[in-house]
mmCIF file of C-alpha atoms in Angstrom:
data_model
loop_
_atom_site.group_PDB
_atom_site.id
_atom_site.type_symbol
_atom_site.label_atom_id
_atom_site.label_comp_id
_atom_site.label_asym_id
_atom_site.label_seq_id
_atom_site.Cartn_x
_atom_site.Cartn_y
_atom_site.Cartn_z
ATOM 1 C CA LEU A 1 2.154 52.458 -32.385
ATOM 2 C CA PRO A 2 -1.277 53.636 -33.967
ATOM 3 C CA ALA A 3 -2.960 50.892 -31.355
ATOM 4 C CA SER A 4 -1.184 52.267 -28.501
ATOM 5 C CA LEU A 5 -2.138 55.908 -29.221
ATOM 6 C CA GLY A 6 -5.283 55.070 -30.194
ATOM 7 C CA ARG A 7 -5.318 53.329 -26.324
ATOM 8 C CA GLY A 8 -3.702 56.497 -25.023
ATOM 9 C CA CYS A 9 -6.066 58.985 -26.288
ATOM 10 C CA LEU A 10 -9.233 56.680 -25.172
ATOM 11 C CA GLY A 11 -7.666 56.580 -21.508
ATOM 12 C CA ARG A 12 -7.530 60.512 -21.478
ATOM 13 C CA TRP A 13 -10.770 60.885 -22.992
ATOM 14 C CA LEU A 14 -12.394 58.469 -20.428
ATOM 15 C CA LEU A 15 -10.753 60.836 -17.424
ATOM 16 C CA ALA A 16 -12.166 63.918 -19.470
ATOM 17 C CA THR A 17 -15.277 62.398 -19.451
ATOM 18 C CA ARG A 18 -15.676 61.829 -15.705
ATOM 19 C CA GLY A 19 -16.115 65.836 -15.212
ATOM 20 C CA TRP A 20 -12.942 66.052 -13.709
ATOM 21 C CA ALA A 21 -11.977 69.401 -14.787
ATOM 22 C CA LEU A 22 -8.661 69.198 -13.806
ATOM 23 C CA LEU A 23 -5.547 71.257 -15.840
ATOM 24 C CA GLY A 24 -4.347 67.584 -15.997
ATOM 25 C CA ALA A 25 -7.414 66.259 -17.698
ATOM 26 C CA GLY A 26 -7.792 69.270 -19.472
ATOM 27 C CA THR A 27 -4.075 69.234 -21.153
ATOM 28 C CA GLY A 28 -4.463 65.162 -21.357
ATOM 29 C CA SER A 29 -7.368 65.963 -23.562
ATOM 30 C CA CYS A 30 -6.053 68.145 -25.664
ATOM 31 C CA SER A 31 -2.762 67.015 -25.967
ATOM 32 C CA CYS A 32 -3.919 63.634 -26.552
ATOM 33 C CA LEU A 33 -2.993 64.099 -30.493
ATOM 34 C CA ARG A 34 0.286 65.438 -29.516
ATOM 35 C CA TRP A 35 1.714 62.924 -27.016
ATOM 36 C CA ARG A 36 3.740 61.635 -29.120
ATOM 37 C CA HIS A 37 6.151 64.905 -29.060
ATOM 38 C CA GLN A 38 5.594 65.300 -25.209
ATOM 39 C CA PRO A 39 5.301 62.160 -23.711
ATOM 40 C CA PRO A 40 7.308 63.015 -20.306
ATOM 41 C CA LEU A 41 4.997 66.165 -19.992
ATOM 42 C CA LEU A 42 1.734 63.983 -20.610
ATOM 43 C CA LEU A 43 2.782 61.892 -18.481
ATOM 44 C CA ARG A 44 3.735 63.768 -15.543
ATOM 45 C CA ALA A 45 0.102 65.730 -15.753
ATOM 46 C CA ALA A 46 -1.693 62.327 -15.861
ATOM 47 C CA ARG A 47 0.218 61.533 -12.985
ATOM 48 C CA GLN A 48 -0.781 65.033 -11.273
ATOM 49 C CA SER A 49 -4.326 64.866 -11.936
ATOM 50 C CA ILE A 50 -4.501 61.498 -10.596
ATOM 51 C CA GLY A 51 -2.853 61.887 -7.757
ATOM 52 C CA THR A 52 -4.651 64.821 -6.537
ATOM 53 C CA GLN A 53 -8.016 63.866 -7.033
ATOM 54 C CA ALA A 54 -9.458 62.550 -3.625
ATOM 55 C CA GLY A 55 -11.936 60.267 -4.251
ATOM 56 C CA GLY A 56 -10.850 58.978 -7.474
ATOM 57 C CA LEU A 57 -9.821 55.507 -9.361
ATOM 58 C CA LYS A 58 -6.704 55.502 -7.219
ATOM 59 C CA ALA A 59 -6.897 57.411 -3.680
ATOM 60 C CA ALA A 60 -4.650 54.504 -2.368
ATOM 61 C CA LYS A 61 -1.459 55.154 -2.360
ATOM 62 C CA PRO A 62 -1.103 58.666 -3.390
ATOM 63 C CA GLY A 63 -4.570 59.572 -1.805
ATOM 64 C CA GLY A 64 -2.924 58.139 1.095
ATOM 65 C CA ASN A 65 -0.466 60.841 1.467
ATOM 66 C CA SER A 66 -2.757 63.579 1.307
ATOM 67 C CA LYS A 67 -5.118 62.044 3.996
ATOM 68 C CA ASP A 68 -1.707 61.914 6.423
ATOM 69 C CA VAL A 69 -1.039 65.843 5.557
ATOM 70 C CA SER A 70 -4.969 66.596 6.331
ATOM 71 C CA VAL A 71 -4.616 64.653 9.496
ATOM 72 C CA GLN A 72 -2.141 66.459 10.861
ATOM 73 C CA ARG A 73 -3.115 69.799 9.942
ATOM 74 C CA ALA A 74 -6.522 68.946 11.949
ATOM 75 C CA LEU A 75 -4.087 68.323 15.049
ATOM 76 C CA ASN A 76 -2.513 71.650 15.052
ATOM 77 C CA GLU A 77 -5.791 73.043 14.369
ATOM 78 C CA GLU A 78 -7.189 71.645 17.420
ATOM 79 C CA THR A 79 -4.442 72.730 19.952
ATOM 80 C CA LEU A 80 -5.917 76.585 18.956
ATOM 81 C CA VAL A 81 -9.172 76.212 20.150
ATOM 82 C CA SER A 82 -10.105 79.157 22.114
ATOM 83 C CA ALA A 83 -10.338 80.126 25.400
ATOM 84 C CA ALA A 84 -13.795 81.126 25.070
ATOM 85 C CA GLN A 85 -14.455 77.604 24.084
ATOM 86 C CA LYS A 86 -12.995 75.894 26.848
ATOM 87 C CA VAL A 87 -14.865 78.162 29.088
ATOM 88 C CA LYS A 88 -18.178 76.981 27.268
ATOM 89 C CA GLU A 89 -17.427 73.366 27.827
ATOM 90 C CA ALA A 90 -16.376 73.513 31.421
ATOM 91 C CA GLY A 91 -19.602 75.277 32.057
ATOM 92 C CA ARG A 92 -21.500 72.980 30.442
ATOM 93 C CA ASP A 93 -19.982 70.016 32.092
ATOM 94 C CA PHE A 94 -20.106 71.734 35.725
ATOM 95 C CA THR A 95 -23.864 72.335 35.014
ATOM 96 C CA TYR A 96 -23.970 68.286 34.230
ATOM 97 C CA PHE A 97 -22.246 67.448 37.224
ATOM 98 C CA ILE A 98 -24.691 69.651 39.187
ATOM 99 C CA VAL A 99 -27.800 67.886 37.800
ATOM 100 C CA VAL A 100 -26.309 64.513 38.431
ATOM 101 C CA LEU A 101 -25.429 65.575 42.160
ATOM 102 C CA VAL A 102 -29.211 67.013 42.320
ATOM 103 C CA GLY A 103 -30.528 63.865 41.204
ATOM 104 C CA ILE A 104 -28.267 61.450 43.729
ATOM 105 C CA GLY A 105 -29.134 63.446 46.232
ATOM 106 C CA VAL A 106 -32.939 62.898 45.815
ATOM 107 C CA THR A 107 -32.915 59.529 45.239
ATOM 108 C CA GLY A 108 -30.644 59.071 48.276
ATOM 109 C CA GLY A 109 -33.080 60.876 50.093
ATOM 110 C CA LEU A 110 -35.772 58.652 48.886
ATOM 111 C CA PHE A 111 -33.830 55.426 49.809
ATOM 112 C CA TYR A 112 -33.431 56.513 53.472
ATOM 113 C CA VAL A 113 -36.973 57.421 53.790
ATOM 114 C CA ILE A 114 -38.253 54.189 52.599
ATOM 115 C CA PHE A 115 -35.244 52.203 54.697
ATOM 116 C CA LYS A 116 -36.297 54.038 57.728
ATOM 117 C CA GLU A 117 -40.054 53.469 57.182
ATOM 118 C CA LEU A 118 -39.832 49.555 56.693
ATOM 119 C CA PHE A 119 -36.889 48.733 58.410
ATOM 120 C CA SER A 120 -36.382 50.752 61.702
ATOM 121 C CA SER A 121 -38.080 49.382 64.784
ATOM 122 C CA SER A 122 -39.087 52.860 65.539
ATOM 123 C CA SER A 123 -41.558 53.332 62.533
ATOM 124 C CA PRO A 124 -45.273 53.936 62.518
ATOM 125 C CA ASN A 125 -45.351 50.741 60.441
ATOM 126 C CA LYS A 126 -43.597 48.374 62.258
ATOM 127 C CA ILE A 127 -45.374 49.336 65.374
ATOM 128 C CA TYR A 128 -48.816 48.966 63.570
ATOM 129 C CA GLY A 129 -47.443 45.418 62.281
ATOM 130 C CA ASP A 130 -46.737 44.480 66.047
ATOM 131 C CA ALA A 131 -49.987 45.707 66.869
ATOM 132 C CA LEU A 132 -51.773 43.516 64.503
ATOM 133 C CA GLU A 133 -49.967 40.442 64.943
ATOM 134 C CA LYS A 134 -51.262 40.644 68.393
ATOM 135 C CA CYS A 135 -54.726 41.556 67.779
ATOM 136 C CA ARG A 136 -54.605 38.677 65.709
ATOM 137 C CA SER A 137 -53.327 35.926 68.310
ATOM 138 C CA HIS A 138 -56.003 37.294 70.625
ATOM 139 C CA PRO A 139 -58.534 34.647 71.695
ATOM 140 C CA GLU A 140 -61.653 37.706 72.410
ATOM 141 C CA VAL A 141 -60.882 39.297 68.964
ATOM 142 C CA ILE A 142 -60.866 36.161 66.948
ATOM 143 C CA GLY A 143 -64.307 35.262 68.863
ATOM 144 C CA VAL A 144 -65.758 38.943 67.578
ATOM 145 C CA PHE A 145 -63.959 39.449 64.024
ATOM 146 C CA GLY A 146 -63.526 35.503 63.045
ATOM 147 C CA ASP A 147 -60.219 34.039 62.148
ATOM 148 C CA SER A 148 -58.763 35.781 59.141
ATOM 149 C CA ILE A 149 -58.440 39.595 60.457
ATOM 150 C CA LYS A 150 -57.063 42.486 57.550
ATOM 151 C CA GLY A 151 -55.527 45.566 58.825
ATOM 152 C CA TYR A 152 -55.453 48.746 57.051
ATOM 153 C CA GLY A 153 -54.756 52.859 57.808
ATOM 154 C CA GLU A 154 -56.435 55.860 56.534
ATOM 155 C CA ALA A 155 -57.534 55.843 52.729
ATOM 156 C CA THR A 156 -56.067 58.093 50.645
ATOM 157 C CA ARG A 157 -57.385 59.521 47.454
ATOM 158 C CA ARG A 158 -56.822 56.865 45.205
ATOM 159 C CA GLY A 159 -58.107 53.938 47.723
ATOM 160 C CA ARG A 160 -54.843 52.637 48.657
ATOM 161 C CA ARG A 161 -54.843 52.360 52.378
ATOM 162 C CA GLN A 162 -51.196 52.306 53.601
ATOM 163 C CA HIS A 163 -50.905 55.111 55.577
ATOM 164 C CA VAL A 164 -51.423 54.552 59.175
ATOM 165 C CA SER A 165 -52.555 57.714 61.422
ATOM 166 C CA HIS A 166 -50.204 58.149 64.276
ATOM 167 C CA ILE A 167 -48.828 61.333 66.512
ATOM 168 C CA GLU A 168 -45.666 61.746 68.157
ATOM 169 C CA TYR A 169 -45.103 63.315 71.120
ATOM 170 C CA VAL A 170 -43.041 63.943 73.955
ATOM 171 C CA LYS A 171 -43.704 64.045 77.609
ATOM 172 C CA ASP A 172 -41.195 63.728 80.647
ATOM 173 C CA GLY A 173 -38.237 63.777 78.204
ATOM 174 C CA LEU A 174 -39.960 60.507 76.744
ATOM 175 C CA LYS A 175 -40.750 59.952 72.915
ATOM 176 C CA HIS A 176 -44.618 58.922 72.912
ATOM 177 C CA MET A 177 -46.136 58.054 69.825
ATOM 178 C CA ARG A 178 -50.123 56.797 69.444
ATOM 179 C CA LEU A 179 -51.367 55.063 66.498
ATOM 180 C CA ARG A 180 -55.035 54.100 65.281
ATOM 181 C CA PHE A 181 -55.934 51.883 62.431
ATOM 182 C CA TYR A 182 -59.071 49.928 61.506
ATOM 183 C CA ILE A 183 -59.618 45.975 61.385
ATOM 184 C CA GLU A 184 -62.043 44.136 60.124
ATOM 185 C CA GLY A 185 -63.177 40.667 59.910
ATOM 186 C CA ALA A 186 -63.886 38.425 57.019
ATOM 187 C CA GLU A 187 -67.372 37.408 57.771
ATOM 188 C CA SER A 188 -69.798 39.577 58.983
ATOM 189 C CA GLY A 189 -68.382 42.575 57.791
ATOM 190 C CA LYS A 190 -67.501 43.262 61.497
ATOM 191 C CA GLN A 191 -65.327 46.562 61.535
ATOM 192 C CA GLY A 192 -62.911 47.916 64.670
ATOM 193 C CA THR A 193 -60.791 50.406 65.314
ATOM 194 C CA VAL A 194 -57.795 49.583 67.275
ATOM 195 C CA HIS A 195 -55.920 52.229 69.638
ATOM 196 C CA VAL A 196 -52.012 51.444 70.062
ATOM 197 C CA GLU A 197 -49.763 53.985 72.449
ATOM 198 C CA VAL A 198 -45.934 52.990 72.697
ATOM 199 C CA LYS A 199 -43.448 55.067 74.743
ATOM 200 C CA GLU A 200 -39.648 54.663 74.111
ATOM 201 C CA ASN A 201 -37.339 52.902 76.228
ATOM 202 C CA LEU A 202 -34.356 54.948 76.676
ATOM 203 C CA GLU A 203 -32.387 51.965 77.814
ATOM 204 C CA THR A 204 -33.225 49.612 75.022
ATOM 205 C CA GLY A 205 -34.117 52.344 72.672
ATOM 206 C CA ARG A 206 -36.770 50.521 71.167
ATOM 207 C CA PHE A 207 -40.660 51.777 72.071
ATOM 208 C CA GLU A 208 -42.595 49.612 74.327
ATOM 209 C CA VAL A 209 -46.430 49.364 74.188
ATOM 210 C CA ARG A 210 -48.330 51.118 76.799
ATOM 211 C CA TYR A 211 -51.740 50.102 75.536
ATOM 212 C CA ILE A 212 -53.506 48.549 73.180
ATOM 213 C CA PHE A 213 -57.566 48.564 72.924
ATOM 214 C CA VAL A 214 -60.133 48.078 70.053
ATOM 215 C CA ASP A 215 -63.420 49.507 69.800
ATOM 216 C CA VAL A 216 -65.777 47.115 68.190
ATOM 217 C CA GLU A 217 -68.262 49.214 65.711
ATOM 218 C CA THR A 218 -71.306 47.078 67.121
ATOM 219 C CA TYR A 219 -74.232 48.345 69.139
ATOM 220 C CA PRO A 220 -73.805 48.526 71.972
ATOM 221 C CA ARG A 221 -69.917 49.277 71.645
ATOM 222 C CA ARG A 222 -67.723 47.142 72.788
ATOM 223 C CA THR A 223 -64.485 47.773 74.092
ATOM 224 C CA ILE A 224 -61.339 44.925 74.213
ATOM 225 C CA VAL A 225 -58.500 45.598 75.737
ATOM 226 C CA ILE A 226 -55.503 43.468 74.307
ATOM 227 C CA GLU A 227 -52.396 44.773 76.548
ATOM 228 C CA ASP A 228 -52.607 47.550 79.106
ATOM 229 C CA ASN A 229 -49.359 48.737 80.701
ATOM 230 C CA ARG A 230 -49.838 51.936 81.997
ATOM 231 C CA MET B 1 -68.213 59.369 52.234
ATOM 232 C CA GLU B 2 -69.189 56.410 49.816
ATOM 233 C CA GLU B 3 -66.002 55.619 47.846
ATOM 234 C CA TYR B 4 -64.488 55.027 50.861
ATOM 235 C CA ALA B 5 -66.869 52.530 52.443
ATOM 236 C CA ARG B 6 -66.375 50.066 49.930
ATOM 237 C CA GLU B 7 -63.896 47.614 49.053
ATOM 238 C CA PRO B 8 -61.369 49.318 46.938
ATOM 239 C CA CYS B 9 -59.633 46.448 45.710
ATOM 240 C CA PRO B 10 -60.941 45.004 42.595
ATOM 241 C CA TRP B 11 -62.173 48.063 41.198
ATOM 242 C CA ARG B 12 -59.021 49.392 41.683
ATOM 243 C CA ILE B 13 -57.519 47.011 38.931
ATOM 244 C CA VAL B 14 -59.489 48.616 36.379
ATOM 245 C CA ASP B 15 -58.708 52.205 37.979
ATOM 246 C CA ASP B 16 -55.367 51.863 37.920
ATOM 247 C CA CYS B 17 -55.213 50.021 34.539
ATOM 248 C CA GLY B 18 -57.376 52.862 32.749
ATOM 249 C CA GLY B 19 -54.991 55.481 34.189
ATOM 250 C CA ALA B 20 -51.563 53.837 33.034
ATOM 251 C CA PHE B 21 -52.939 53.523 29.573
ATOM 252 C CA THR B 22 -54.697 57.483 29.661
ATOM 253 C CA MET B 23 -51.071 58.667 30.829
ATOM 254 C CA GLY B 24 -49.036 56.251 27.972
ATOM 255 C CA ALA B 25 -51.171 57.591 25.332
ATOM 256 C CA ILE B 26 -51.247 61.110 26.091
ATOM 257 C CA GLY B 27 -47.195 61.062 26.945
ATOM 258 C CA GLY B 28 -46.403 58.604 23.918
ATOM 259 C CA GLY B 29 -48.872 61.279 21.700
ATOM 260 C CA ILE B 30 -47.159 64.251 22.283
ATOM 261 C CA PHE B 31 -43.907 62.302 22.545
ATOM 262 C CA GLN B 32 -44.442 60.731 19.225
ATOM 263 C CA ALA B 33 -46.275 64.397 17.772
ATOM 264 C CA ILE B 34 -42.519 66.028 18.076
ATOM 265 C CA LYS B 35 -40.715 63.299 16.560
ATOM 266 C CA GLY B 36 -43.060 62.639 13.414
ATOM 267 C CA PHE B 37 -42.805 66.369 13.117
ATOM 268 C CA ARG B 38 -39.488 66.321 13.227
ATOM 269 C CA ASN B 39 -38.734 63.485 10.813
ATOM 270 C CA SER B 40 -40.934 64.488 7.622
ATOM 271 C CA PRO B 41 -39.947 66.333 4.807
ATOM 272 C CA VAL B 42 -39.793 69.743 4.676
ATOM 273 C CA GLY B 43 -43.286 71.637 4.418
ATOM 274 C CA VAL B 44 -45.851 72.169 6.876
ATOM 275 C CA ASN B 45 -48.389 69.673 5.572
ATOM 276 C CA HIS B 46 -46.062 67.059 5.104
ATOM 277 C CA ARG B 47 -44.952 67.594 8.516
ATOM 278 C CA LEU B 48 -48.226 67.520 10.164
ATOM 279 C CA ARG B 49 -49.238 64.346 8.366
ATOM 280 C CA GLY B 50 -46.313 62.581 9.549
ATOM 281 C CA SER B 51 -46.731 63.732 12.873
ATOM 282 C CA LEU B 52 -50.528 62.488 12.853
ATOM 283 C CA THR B 53 -49.455 59.123 11.520
ATOM 284 C CA ALA B 54 -46.734 58.900 14.115
ATOM 285 C CA ILE B 55 -49.368 59.458 17.312
ATOM 286 C CA LYS B 56 -51.926 57.160 15.377
ATOM 287 C CA THR B 57 -49.710 54.328 14.582
ATOM 288 C CA ARG B 58 -47.256 54.505 18.115
ATOM 289 C CA ALA B 59 -49.167 56.315 21.004
ATOM 290 C CA PRO B 60 -51.563 53.823 20.979
ATOM 291 C CA GLN B 61 -48.750 51.174 21.590
ATOM 292 C CA LEU B 62 -47.244 52.795 24.451
ATOM 293 C CA GLY B 63 -50.486 52.704 26.048
ATOM 294 C CA GLY B 64 -51.180 49.423 25.752
ATOM 295 C CA SER B 65 -47.416 48.987 27.219
ATOM 296 C CA PHE B 66 -48.164 51.298 30.110
ATOM 297 C CA ALA B 67 -51.767 49.921 30.751
ATOM 298 C CA VAL B 68 -50.342 46.571 30.750
ATOM 299 C CA TRP B 69 -47.961 47.172 33.858
ATOM 300 C CA GLY B 70 -50.438 49.408 35.412
ATOM 301 C CA GLY B 71 -52.864 46.301 35.233
ATOM 302 C CA LEU B 72 -50.567 43.499 36.492
ATOM 303 C CA PHE B 73 -49.021 45.534 39.387
ATOM 304 C CA SER B 74 -52.733 46.413 40.666
ATOM 305 C CA MET B 75 -53.489 42.850 40.240
ATOM 306 C CA ILE B 76 -50.543 41.532 42.371
ATOM 307 C CA ASP B 77 -51.042 44.204 44.838
ATOM 308 C CA CYS B 78 -54.812 43.318 45.421
ATOM 309 C CA SER B 79 -53.524 39.678 45.554
ATOM 310 C CA MET B 80 -51.017 40.324 48.367
ATOM 311 C CA VAL B 81 -52.911 42.622 50.233
ATOM 312 C CA ARG B 82 -55.842 39.838 50.304
ATOM 313 C CA MET B 83 -53.447 37.193 50.928
ATOM 314 C CA ARG B 84 -51.158 38.734 53.918
ATOM 315 C CA GLY B 85 -54.800 40.869 55.494
ATOM 316 C CA LYS B 86 -52.645 43.988 56.114
ATOM 317 C CA GLU B 87 -51.885 47.137 53.645
ATOM 318 C CA ASP B 88 -48.463 47.871 54.008
ATOM 319 C CA PRO B 89 -45.506 49.618 51.702
ATOM 320 C CA TRP B 90 -43.873 45.966 51.156
ATOM 321 C CA ASN B 91 -47.540 44.901 48.754
ATOM 322 C CA SER B 92 -46.258 47.872 46.194
ATOM 323 C CA ILE B 93 -42.662 47.006 46.370
ATOM 324 C CA THR B 94 -42.959 43.711 45.643
ATOM 325 C CA SER B 95 -45.627 44.368 43.439
ATOM 326 C CA GLY B 96 -43.555 46.015 41.404
ATOM 327 C CA ALA B 97 -40.497 43.295 41.398
ATOM 328 C CA LEU B 98 -43.036 40.507 40.362
ATOM 329 C CA THR B 99 -44.725 42.875 37.665
ATOM 330 C CA GLY B 100 -40.893 43.770 36.281
ATOM 331 C CA ALA B 101 -40.077 39.893 36.535
ATOM 332 C CA ILE B 102 -43.152 38.518 35.007
ATOM 333 C CA LEU B 103 -42.927 41.331 31.906
ATOM 334 C CA ALA B 104 -39.273 40.316 31.239
ATOM 335 C CA ALA B 105 -40.223 36.375 31.155
ATOM 336 C CA ARG B 106 -39.454 35.963 27.702
ATOM 337 C CA ASN B 107 -36.107 37.064 28.228
ATOM 338 C CA GLY B 108 -35.028 34.390 30.346
ATOM 339 C CA PRO B 109 -34.271 34.307 34.129
ATOM 340 C CA VAL B 110 -31.136 36.767 34.149
ATOM 341 C CA ALA B 111 -33.364 39.857 32.744
ATOM 342 C CA MET B 112 -36.356 38.654 34.792
ATOM 343 C CA VAL B 113 -34.108 39.218 37.826
ATOM 344 C CA GLY B 114 -32.613 42.475 36.344
ATOM 345 C CA SER B 115 -36.100 43.927 35.768
ATOM 346 C CA ALA B 116 -37.263 42.567 38.699
ATOM 347 C CA ALA B 117 -35.158 44.546 40.872
ATOM 348 C CA MET B 118 -35.608 47.847 38.499
ATOM 349 C CA GLY B 119 -39.225 47.297 39.156
ATOM 350 C CA GLY B 120 -38.821 47.180 42.760
ATOM 351 C CA ILE B 121 -36.411 49.736 43.224
ATOM 352 C CA LEU B 122 -38.973 52.274 41.133
ATOM 353 C CA LEU B 123 -41.840 51.173 43.607
ATOM 354 C CA ALA B 124 -39.702 52.029 46.360
ATOM 355 C CA LEU B 125 -39.173 55.276 45.573
ATOM 356 C CA ILE B 126 -42.556 55.936 44.565
ATOM 357 C CA GLU B 127 -43.455 54.663 47.788
ATOM 358 C CA GLY B 128 -41.060 57.260 49.139
ATOM 359 C CA ALA B 129 -42.388 60.109 47.917
ATOM 360 C CA GLY B 130 -45.418 59.277 48.846
ATOM 361 C CA ILE B 131 -44.306 58.899 52.608
ATOM 362 C CA LEU B 132 -43.063 61.818 52.315
ATOM 363 C CA LEU B 133 -45.736 63.833 50.969
ATOM 364 C CA THR B 134 -48.262 62.225 53.463
ATOM 365 C CA ARG B 135 -45.899 63.238 56.137
ATOM 366 C CA PHE B 136 -45.404 66.461 55.075
ATOM 367 C CA ALA B 137 -49.174 66.946 54.566
ATOM 368 C CA SER B 138 -50.139 65.673 57.814
ATOM 369 C CA THR B 139 -48.027 67.946 59.508
ATOM 370 C CA GLN B 140 -49.497 70.826 57.906
ATOM 371 C CA PHE B 141 -52.625 70.298 59.249
ATOM 372 C CA PRO B 142 -52.032 69.850 62.844
ATOM 373 C CA ASN B 143 -55.376 69.412 63.984
ATOM 374 C CA GLY B 144 -57.201 67.970 60.746
ATOM 375 C CA LYS B 145 -55.780 64.727 59.656
ATOM 376 C CA GLU B 146 -53.326 64.055 62.546
#
């Protein structure tokens, strides 16, 4: 009996020294010496002190009950969220939606522009490519410029020369386009300017070449006519 | 104008590489300054020192990655121009895709394909924006730039 008394007192004292300022611990420590006379009260107080301690040693089963209670209380509180908060949330969602739409619109527009430029047969880039191929296979041009001919357009500020200068106009109800680009031979640095004009063919819907000629920058100036369908 | 009379291409690589490094370093510097400021202990001295350390450590790294991307892209672009003999938007798109693929080469073929797609799409968007701007600018001056 004295041994169990000592062990019980030691247990209560350990609970108290952990800084648990609880009624159960307080009554446990001060009633340690009187436990023999009031065992049920002590045991009940001890169980209460352990049960209501959230992060204590025995937080498993008794603590689980308190956690269930707290979760249910949180759910009830969520359904009472105020109308003002709902409006704010909806406003934020709407703003995000608008931003996403604007982004998709801009990206789609850029894609459309680049597809039209690269794949449509009525884009200046396509016409420039076809005219360059015709220049490359023309014997007179090869004779002047050599075998490998480079083609380029107007120089932009960064030095890239991708932009081909062109004008579109309508004459007699048909669309015409005039292009101008430059070619250069590999050896001897000869430079030339190529002028192309195309006319829209209403039946096929594509552009037909009206004329292509090359101005060679030699002295005296030479003009090589590659195609003339006027 | 002398700068348009000479061939842009080999010198454009150095140009692009340096420009990309500057962009990355300045952007990274600003970003890392704010980040280092916020992730420091309370007190202006601590925060300033923290942001300075972050800039010194991370901004050159970002600048370096940007420079690698820009330099590689320009190199591939100039090589394609030389090979094809004509200057096209196709060159830029293919260069972007190849750059993305090469820079993801360590992560295996699937990652290379994904990175190439991203690089190609990014460059296509940039080219589209460039074309729009040039067309828009040229319509503003009907007698001038044609």
